[in-house]
């Protein structure tokens, strides 16, 4: 990190379960001994967390491509997603400053959400973005297509979907997502 910059960014998905620890670590200045080349480390004036959540089925299907998650069922991965988000929900009560964004909403209005984050971390959003990138509107679509294809063509897929909805959807609904909608596949071939 370049400690001369006004904002430092650390982006690791695993931070979702250690945000309270990171807040305490940074706010207390415990990182000073690890600041290579810093003559004097000053703890940041503000620590702000940005959490971006994603539909649990899209998230789980994306994770299945990872070596460490291969062989895990969608049920196991969605259950893991729920566990992480329940933990985060508890932690949010203890964080001094955070922004919580649903990925699906972000991609439809990135400028608004980036403006909110800029403001939260004390940057002037009107000065423009140093690195602009195109935001893909629906990266979940490929997973919905595949899921619908599986429901139509794979033996046992509809039964597995029903199990997901029956056992996990109540918890997923609390976070603003609905597993049941993934079986709404009319015309998915043309999506």
Tab-separated table of N, CA and C in Angstrom, residues 16-20 81-92 175:
chain	number	residue	atom	x	y	z
A	16	UNK	N	-15.378	-10.643	4.752
A	16	UNK	CA	-16.774	-10.617	5.205
A	16	UNK	C	-16.905	-11.211	6.613
A	17	UNK	N	-16.024	-12.115	6.984
A	17	UNK	CA	-16.144	-12.735	8.305
A	17	UNK	C	-15.196	-12.150	9.348
A	18	UNK	N	-14.366	-11.199	8.934
A	18	UNK	CA	-13.427	-10.617	9.909
A	18	UNK	C	-13.502	-9.093	9.946
A	19	UNK	N	-14.598	-8.524	9.535
A	19	UNK	CA	-14.688	-7.060	9.470
A	19	UNK	C	-14.540	-6.403	10.840
A	20	UNK	N	-15.134	-6.987	11.866
A	20	UNK	CA	-14.986	-6.402	13.212
A	20	UNK	C	-13.528	-6.446	13.664
A	81	UNK	N	-23.334	-19.454	1.869
A	81	UNK	CA	-23.676	-18.051	1.600
A	81	UNK	C	-24.563	-17.503	2.720
A	82	UNK	N	-25.563	-18.281	3.107
A	82	UNK	CA	-26.470	-17.848	4.185
A	82	UNK	C	-25.693	-17.649	5.482
A	83	UNK	N	-24.848	-18.602	5.821
A	83	UNK	CA	-24.062	-18.516	7.053
A	83	UNK	C	-23.196	-17.263	7.063
A	84	UNK	N	-22.519	-16.998	5.950
A	84	UNK	CA	-21.685	-15.791	5.856
A	84	UNK	C	-22.515	-14.522	6.026
A	85	UNK	N	-23.674	-14.477	5.397
A	85	UNK	CA	-24.497	-13.270	5.453
A	85	UNK	C	-25.158	-13.090	6.823
A	86	UNK	N	-25.454	-14.180	7.487
A	86	UNK	CA	-25.961	-14.053	8.864
A	86	UNK	C	-24.866	-13.503	9.772
A	87	UNK	N	-23.652	-13.971	9.582
A	87	UNK	CA	-22.514	-13.472	10.360
A	87	UNK	C	-22.288	-11.991	10.079
A	88	UNK	N	-22.354	-11.629	8.806
A	88	UNK	CA	-22.184	-10.234	8.434
A	88	UNK	C	-23.272	-9.367	9.056
A	89	UNK	N	-24.488	-9.856	9.037
A	89	UNK	CA	-25.611	-9.106	9.622
A	89	UNK	C	-25.343	-8.794	11.096
A	90	UNK	N	-24.778	-9.749	11.814
A	90	UNK	CA	-24.415	-9.527	13.220
A	90	UNK	C	-23.291	-8.495	13.330
A	91	UNK	N	-22.299	-8.621	12.459
A	91	UNK	CA	-21.143	-7.728	12.511
A	91	UNK	C	-21.494	-6.295	12.149
A	92	UNK	N	-22.433	-6.105	11.226
A	92	UNK	CA	-22.791	-4.751	10.799
A	92	UNK	C	-23.235	-3.879	11.978
A	175	UNK	N	-32.550	-11.711	2.994
A	175	UNK	CA	-31.502	-10.890	2.401
A	175	UNK	C	-31.920	-10.302	1.051
